[in-house]
CSV table of C-alpha atoms in Angstrom, one decimal:
chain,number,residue,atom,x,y,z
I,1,UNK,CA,9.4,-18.9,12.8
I,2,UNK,CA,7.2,-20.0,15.3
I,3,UNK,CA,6.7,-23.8,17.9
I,4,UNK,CA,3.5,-25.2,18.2
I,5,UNK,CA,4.3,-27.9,20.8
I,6,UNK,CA,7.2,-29.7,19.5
I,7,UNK,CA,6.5,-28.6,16.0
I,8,UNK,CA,8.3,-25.9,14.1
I,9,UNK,CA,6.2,-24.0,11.8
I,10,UNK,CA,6.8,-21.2,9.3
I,11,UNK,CA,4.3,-18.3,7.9
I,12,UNK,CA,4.9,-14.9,6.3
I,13,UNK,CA,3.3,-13.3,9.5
I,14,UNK,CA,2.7,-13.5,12.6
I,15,UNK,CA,-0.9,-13.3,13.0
I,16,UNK,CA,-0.4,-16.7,11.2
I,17,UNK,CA,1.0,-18.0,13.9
I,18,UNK,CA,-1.9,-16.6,16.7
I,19,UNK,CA,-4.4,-18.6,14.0
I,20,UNK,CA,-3.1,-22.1,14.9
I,21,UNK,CA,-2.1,-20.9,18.6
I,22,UNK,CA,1.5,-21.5,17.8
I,23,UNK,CA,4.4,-19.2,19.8
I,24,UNK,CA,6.5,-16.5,17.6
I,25,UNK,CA,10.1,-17.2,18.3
I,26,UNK,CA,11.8,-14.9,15.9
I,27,UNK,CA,11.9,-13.3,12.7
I,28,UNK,CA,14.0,-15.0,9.2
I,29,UNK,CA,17.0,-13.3,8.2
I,30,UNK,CA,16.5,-12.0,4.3
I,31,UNK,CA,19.3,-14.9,2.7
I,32,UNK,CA,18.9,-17.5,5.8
I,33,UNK,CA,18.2,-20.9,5.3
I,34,UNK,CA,16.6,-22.6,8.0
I,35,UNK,CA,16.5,-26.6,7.9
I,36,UNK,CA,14.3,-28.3,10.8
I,37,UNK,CA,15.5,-32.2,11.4
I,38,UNK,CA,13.5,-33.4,14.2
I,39,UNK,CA,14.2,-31.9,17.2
I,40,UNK,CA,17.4,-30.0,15.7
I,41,UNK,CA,17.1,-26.9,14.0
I,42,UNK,CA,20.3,-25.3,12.1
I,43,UNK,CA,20.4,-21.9,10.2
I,44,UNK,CA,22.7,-21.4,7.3
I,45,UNK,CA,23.8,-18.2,5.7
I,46,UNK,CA,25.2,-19.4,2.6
I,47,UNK,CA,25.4,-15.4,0.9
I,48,UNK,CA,27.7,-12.6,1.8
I,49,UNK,CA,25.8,-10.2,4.1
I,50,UNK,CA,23.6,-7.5,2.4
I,51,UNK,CA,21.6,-4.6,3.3
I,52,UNK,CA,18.0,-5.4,2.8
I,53,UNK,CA,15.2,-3.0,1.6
I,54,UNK,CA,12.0,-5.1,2.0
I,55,UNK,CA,8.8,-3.5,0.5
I,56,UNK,CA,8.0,-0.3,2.2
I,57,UNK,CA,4.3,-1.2,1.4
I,58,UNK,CA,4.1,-3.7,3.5
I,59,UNK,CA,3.5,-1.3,6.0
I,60,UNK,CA,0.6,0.8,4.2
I,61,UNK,CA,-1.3,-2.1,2.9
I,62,UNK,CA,-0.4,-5.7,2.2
I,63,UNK,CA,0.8,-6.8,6.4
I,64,UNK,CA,-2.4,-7.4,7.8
I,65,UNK,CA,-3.0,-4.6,10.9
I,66,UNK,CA,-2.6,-7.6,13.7
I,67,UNK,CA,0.8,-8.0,12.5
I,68,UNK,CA,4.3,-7.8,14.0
I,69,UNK,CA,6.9,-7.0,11.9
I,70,UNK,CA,10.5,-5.8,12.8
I,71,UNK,CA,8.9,-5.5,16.7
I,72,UNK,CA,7.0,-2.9,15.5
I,73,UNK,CA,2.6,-3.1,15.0
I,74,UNK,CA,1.6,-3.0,11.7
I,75,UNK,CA,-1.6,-0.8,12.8
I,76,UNK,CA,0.5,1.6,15.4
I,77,UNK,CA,2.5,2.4,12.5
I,78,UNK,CA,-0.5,2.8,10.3
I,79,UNK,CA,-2.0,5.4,12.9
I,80,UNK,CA,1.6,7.3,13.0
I,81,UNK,CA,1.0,7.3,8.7
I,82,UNK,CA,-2.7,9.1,9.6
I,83,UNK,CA,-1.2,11.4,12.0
I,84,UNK,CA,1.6,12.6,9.7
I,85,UNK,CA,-0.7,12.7,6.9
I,86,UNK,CA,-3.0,15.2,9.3
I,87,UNK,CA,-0.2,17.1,10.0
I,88,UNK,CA,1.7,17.5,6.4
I,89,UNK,CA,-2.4,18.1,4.5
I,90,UNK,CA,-4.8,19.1,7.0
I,91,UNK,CA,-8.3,20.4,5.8
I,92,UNK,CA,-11.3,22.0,7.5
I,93,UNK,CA,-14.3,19.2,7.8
I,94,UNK,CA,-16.7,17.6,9.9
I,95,UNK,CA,-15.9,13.9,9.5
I,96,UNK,CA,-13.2,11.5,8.9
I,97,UNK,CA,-14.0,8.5,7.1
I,98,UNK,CA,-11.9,5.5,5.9
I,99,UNK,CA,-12.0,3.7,2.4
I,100,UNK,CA,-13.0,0.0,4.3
I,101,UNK,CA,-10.9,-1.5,5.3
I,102,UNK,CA,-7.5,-1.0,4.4
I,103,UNK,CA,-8.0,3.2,5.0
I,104,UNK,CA,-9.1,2.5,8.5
I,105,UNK,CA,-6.1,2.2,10.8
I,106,UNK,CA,-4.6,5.7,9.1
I,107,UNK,CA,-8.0,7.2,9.0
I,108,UNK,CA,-7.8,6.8,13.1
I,109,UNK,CA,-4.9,8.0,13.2
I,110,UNK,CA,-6.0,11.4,11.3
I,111,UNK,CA,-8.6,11.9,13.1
I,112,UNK,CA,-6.7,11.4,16.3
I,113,UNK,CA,-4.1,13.9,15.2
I,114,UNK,CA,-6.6,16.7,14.0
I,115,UNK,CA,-9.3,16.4,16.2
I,116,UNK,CA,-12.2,16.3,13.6
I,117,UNK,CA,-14.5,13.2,14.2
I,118,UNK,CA,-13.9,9.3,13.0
I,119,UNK,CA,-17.1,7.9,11.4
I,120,UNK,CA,-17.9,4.7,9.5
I,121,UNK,CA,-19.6,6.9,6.4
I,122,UNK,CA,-18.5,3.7,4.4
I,123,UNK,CA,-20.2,0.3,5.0
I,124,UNK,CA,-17.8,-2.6,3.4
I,125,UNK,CA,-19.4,-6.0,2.0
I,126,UNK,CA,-16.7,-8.3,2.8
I,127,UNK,CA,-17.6,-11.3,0.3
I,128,UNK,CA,-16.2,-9.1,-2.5
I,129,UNK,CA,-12.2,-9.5,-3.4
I,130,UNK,CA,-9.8,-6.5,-4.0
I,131,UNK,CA,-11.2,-4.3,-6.6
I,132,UNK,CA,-7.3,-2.6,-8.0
I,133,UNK,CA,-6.2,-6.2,-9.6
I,134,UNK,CA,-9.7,-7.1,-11.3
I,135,UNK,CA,-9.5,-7.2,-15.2
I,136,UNK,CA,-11.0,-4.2,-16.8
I,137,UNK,CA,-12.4,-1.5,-16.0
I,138,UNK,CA,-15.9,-2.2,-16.3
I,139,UNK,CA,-15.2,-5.1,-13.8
I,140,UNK,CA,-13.9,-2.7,-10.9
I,141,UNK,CA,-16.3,-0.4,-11.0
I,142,UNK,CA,-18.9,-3.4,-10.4
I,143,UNK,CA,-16.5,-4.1,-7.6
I,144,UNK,CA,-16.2,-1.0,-6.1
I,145,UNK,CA,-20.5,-0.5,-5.9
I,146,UNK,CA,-20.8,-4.4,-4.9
I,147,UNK,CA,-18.0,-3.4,-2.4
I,148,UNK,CA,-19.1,-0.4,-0.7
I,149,UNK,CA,-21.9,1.6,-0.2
I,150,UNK,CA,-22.2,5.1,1.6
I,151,UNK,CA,-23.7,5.7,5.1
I,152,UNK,CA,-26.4,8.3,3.8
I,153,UNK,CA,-27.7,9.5,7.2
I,154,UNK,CA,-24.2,10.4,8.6
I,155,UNK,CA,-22.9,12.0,5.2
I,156,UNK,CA,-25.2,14.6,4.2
I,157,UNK,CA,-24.6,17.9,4.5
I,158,UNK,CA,-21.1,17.2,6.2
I,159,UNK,CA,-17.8,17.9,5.3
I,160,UNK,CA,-16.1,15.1,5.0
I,161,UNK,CA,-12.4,13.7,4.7
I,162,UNK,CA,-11.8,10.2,3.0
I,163,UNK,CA,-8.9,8.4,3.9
I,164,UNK,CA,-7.4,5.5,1.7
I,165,UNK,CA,-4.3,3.7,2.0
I,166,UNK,CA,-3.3,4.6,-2.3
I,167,UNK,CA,-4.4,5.8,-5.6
I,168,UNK,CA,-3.4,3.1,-7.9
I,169,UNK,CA,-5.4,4.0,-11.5
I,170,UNK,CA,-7.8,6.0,-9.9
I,171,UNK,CA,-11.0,4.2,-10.3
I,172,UNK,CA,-11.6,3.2,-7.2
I,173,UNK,CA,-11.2,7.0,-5.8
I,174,UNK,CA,-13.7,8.2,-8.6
I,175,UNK,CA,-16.5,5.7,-7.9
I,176,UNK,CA,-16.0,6.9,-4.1
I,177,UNK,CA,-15.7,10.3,-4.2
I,178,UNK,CA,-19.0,10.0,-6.6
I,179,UNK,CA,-20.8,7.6,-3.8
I,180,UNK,CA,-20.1,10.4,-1.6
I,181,UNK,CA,-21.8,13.0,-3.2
I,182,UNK,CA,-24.6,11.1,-4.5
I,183,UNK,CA,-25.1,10.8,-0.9
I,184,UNK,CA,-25.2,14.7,-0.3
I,185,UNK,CA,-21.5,15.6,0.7
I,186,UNK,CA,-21.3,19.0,0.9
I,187,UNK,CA,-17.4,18.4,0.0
I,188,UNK,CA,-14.9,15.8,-0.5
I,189,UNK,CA,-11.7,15.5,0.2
I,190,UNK,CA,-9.5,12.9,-0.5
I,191,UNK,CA,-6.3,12.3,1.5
I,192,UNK,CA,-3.9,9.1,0.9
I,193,UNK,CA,-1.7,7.3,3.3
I,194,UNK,CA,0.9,6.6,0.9
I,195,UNK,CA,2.7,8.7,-1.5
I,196,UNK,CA,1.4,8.8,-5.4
I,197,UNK,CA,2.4,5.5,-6.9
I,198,UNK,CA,4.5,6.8,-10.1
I,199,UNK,CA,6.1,3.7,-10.7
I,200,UNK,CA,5.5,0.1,-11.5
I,201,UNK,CA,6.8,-3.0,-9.4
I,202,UNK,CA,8.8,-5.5,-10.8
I,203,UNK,CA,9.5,-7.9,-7.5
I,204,UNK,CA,5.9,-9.4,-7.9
I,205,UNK,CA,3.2,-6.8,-6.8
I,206,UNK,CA,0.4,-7.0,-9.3
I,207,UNK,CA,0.7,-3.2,-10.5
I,208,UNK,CA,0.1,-1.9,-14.0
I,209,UNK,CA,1.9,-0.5,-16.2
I,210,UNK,CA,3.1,2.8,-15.9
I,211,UNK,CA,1.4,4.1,-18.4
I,212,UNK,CA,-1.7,3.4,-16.1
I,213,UNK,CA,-0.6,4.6,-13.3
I,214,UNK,CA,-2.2,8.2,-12.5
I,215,UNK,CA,-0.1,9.9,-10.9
I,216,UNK,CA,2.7,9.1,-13.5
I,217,UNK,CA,0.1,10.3,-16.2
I,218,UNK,CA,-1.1,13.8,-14.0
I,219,UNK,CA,0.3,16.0,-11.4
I,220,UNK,CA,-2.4,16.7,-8.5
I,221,UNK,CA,-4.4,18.8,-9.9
I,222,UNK,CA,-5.5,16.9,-12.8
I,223,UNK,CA,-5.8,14.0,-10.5
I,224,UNK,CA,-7.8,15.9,-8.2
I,225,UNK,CA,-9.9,16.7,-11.3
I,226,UNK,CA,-10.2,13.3,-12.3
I,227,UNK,CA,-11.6,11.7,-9.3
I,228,UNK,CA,-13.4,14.7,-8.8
I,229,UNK,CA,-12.5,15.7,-5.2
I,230,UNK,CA,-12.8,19.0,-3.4
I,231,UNK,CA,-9.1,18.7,-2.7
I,232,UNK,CA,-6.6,15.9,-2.5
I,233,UNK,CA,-3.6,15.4,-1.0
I,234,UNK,CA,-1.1,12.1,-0.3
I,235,UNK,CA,1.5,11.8,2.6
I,236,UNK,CA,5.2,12.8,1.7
I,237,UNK,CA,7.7,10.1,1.4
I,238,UNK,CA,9.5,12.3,4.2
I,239,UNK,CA,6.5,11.9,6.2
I,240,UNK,CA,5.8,8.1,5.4
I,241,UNK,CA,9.8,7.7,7.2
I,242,UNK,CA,9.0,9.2,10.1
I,243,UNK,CA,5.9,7.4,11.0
I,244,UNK,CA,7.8,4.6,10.6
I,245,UNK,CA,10.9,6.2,13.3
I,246,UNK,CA,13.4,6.3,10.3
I,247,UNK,CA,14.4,9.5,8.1
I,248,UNK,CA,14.6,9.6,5.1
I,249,UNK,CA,18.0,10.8,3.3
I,250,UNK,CA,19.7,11.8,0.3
I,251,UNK,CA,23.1,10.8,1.2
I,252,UNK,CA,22.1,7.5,2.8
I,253,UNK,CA,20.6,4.3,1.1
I,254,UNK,CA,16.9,3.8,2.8
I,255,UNK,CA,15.8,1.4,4.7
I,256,UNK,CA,13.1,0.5,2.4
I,257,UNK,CA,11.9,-0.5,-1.2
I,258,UNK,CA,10.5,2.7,-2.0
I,259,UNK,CA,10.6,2.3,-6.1
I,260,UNK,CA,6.9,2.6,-6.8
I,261,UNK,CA,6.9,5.8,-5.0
I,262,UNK,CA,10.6,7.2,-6.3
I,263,UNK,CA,11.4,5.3,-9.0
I,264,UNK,CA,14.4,4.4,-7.1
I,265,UNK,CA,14.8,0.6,-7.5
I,266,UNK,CA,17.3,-1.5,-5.4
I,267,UNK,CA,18.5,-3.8,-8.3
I,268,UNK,CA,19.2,-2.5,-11.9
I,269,UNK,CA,16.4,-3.5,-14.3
I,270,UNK,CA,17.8,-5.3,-17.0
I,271,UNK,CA,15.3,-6.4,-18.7
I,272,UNK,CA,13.3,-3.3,-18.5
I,273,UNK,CA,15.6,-1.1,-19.4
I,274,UNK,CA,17.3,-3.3,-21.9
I,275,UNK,CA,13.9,-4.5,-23.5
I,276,UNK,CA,12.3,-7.6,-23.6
I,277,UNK,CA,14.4,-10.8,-25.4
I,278,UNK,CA,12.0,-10.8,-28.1
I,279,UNK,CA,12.2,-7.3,-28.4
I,280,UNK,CA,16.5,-7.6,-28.5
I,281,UNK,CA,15.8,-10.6,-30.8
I,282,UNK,CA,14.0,-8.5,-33.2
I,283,UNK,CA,16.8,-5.5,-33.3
I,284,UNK,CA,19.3,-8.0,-33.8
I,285,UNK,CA,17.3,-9.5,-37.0
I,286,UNK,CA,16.7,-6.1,-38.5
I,287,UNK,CA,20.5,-5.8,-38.3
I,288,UNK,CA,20.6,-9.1,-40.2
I,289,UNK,CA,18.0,-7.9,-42.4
């Protein structure tokens, strides 16, 4: 929630509110109901308190970097994901380079961490969309050349380390890993600021299926083989908690939705795991039948 003047306004971020030049006041509680009526402004809390798990993705890749979210910037924590990632998979090269633009903030903070150098070896157009929700594959690997093109000066001969923010299908980590050594990489590594993505979301991210996921269809060393990367390597979820200053437990319910990562989903799935009501319909009239 945020005043422009006397004007209340509301926005899913923050940087929303820097657009229009309007002042952050606070935050909306998960279940609160805020009702404006003129100058009065009453909050209602008409559910029994809960703990909440918002999207731990948020974080790696849908918050814009200019964000504030819990008091906390959306691109520090990205850095503290690149540092952790440097520390749990580090690898002997010459460059750092992010997967524009979303790798960038975690690609600083790898670089920062380990000491090799940051370098733009990627060069982004920005009047193409997000390549990992386009329709067929054929489509987003149009995407993915229209999107980015490699840096061919600064890339050849070099050892270099990409860093993206996931590996969704894969596609996008292929066509890049092959920009790369079209452009004479001597090797290519690939390291990811999230852990694999083994599991689909059901609370309105545009994911596949899971059957289409890769790293619910390989273990790392076939995906490494598929996107054909020197080496490749993906922060721990471990490692994702403590770049955000929380640890992650056994014994203790996280903080976060985590599912796509662990599979561990904070509501049961009924209709998932109970089938579809056309698929029930159709048991229940073979039992006619």
């Amino acid at each position: 929630m945020g005043k422009l003047g006397d004007a209340v306004i509301f926005a899913s971020e923050t940087v929303a509110l820097d657009v229009v030049g309007a002042t952050f006041v606070r935050a909306i509680e998960p279940g609160e109901l805020v009702i404006v009526q003129g100058s009065e402004i009453r909050s209602i809390r008409p559910f029994a308190p809960m703990a909440a798990r918002p999207c731990i993705f948020e974080w790696v890749y849908f918050s814009r970097p200019d964000s504030i979210v819990d008091d906390h910037s959306i691109y520090s924590v990205r850095k503290a994901i690149g540092a952790q990632l440097a520390i749990g998979s580090p690898v002997d090269a010459d460059l750092v380079i992010p997967v524009p633009d979303s790798g960038t903030p975690a690609a600083i903070g790898y670089a920062q961490q380990s000491g090799i150098p940051f370098e733009l070896g990627i060069i982004r157009s920005h009047y193409v969309g997000r390549t990992f929700i386009s329709p067929g594959d054929k489509v987003r690997h149009l995407g993915v050349k229209l999107k980015h093109n490699a840096n061919r000066a600064l890339i050849k001969g070099k050892r270099v380390i990409l860093v993206d923010d996931s590996i969704v299908r894969g596609t996008t980590s292929l066509k890049i890993v092959e920009m790369m050594r079209e452009a004479g990489a001597a090797e290519v590594h690939m390291r990811i600021a999230s852990p694999p993505t083994r599991h689909s979301c059901f609370y309105g991210v545009d994911t596949p299926e899971r059957e289409k996921l890769l790293a619910a269809k390989l273990d790392l060393g076939g995906m490494t083989g598929f996107i054909h990367a020197d080496s490749l390597n993906f922060i721990s979820i471990d490692g994702l908690y403590k770049a955000l200053g929380e640890a992650k437990r056994a014994d203790v319910r996280p903080k976060y939705c985590d599912a796509c990562f662990t599979g561990d989903y904070p509501t049961t799935l009924t209709d998932h795991d109970e089938g579809s009501e056309v698929d029930q319909f159709a048991m229940l009239a073979e039992r006619v039948i």
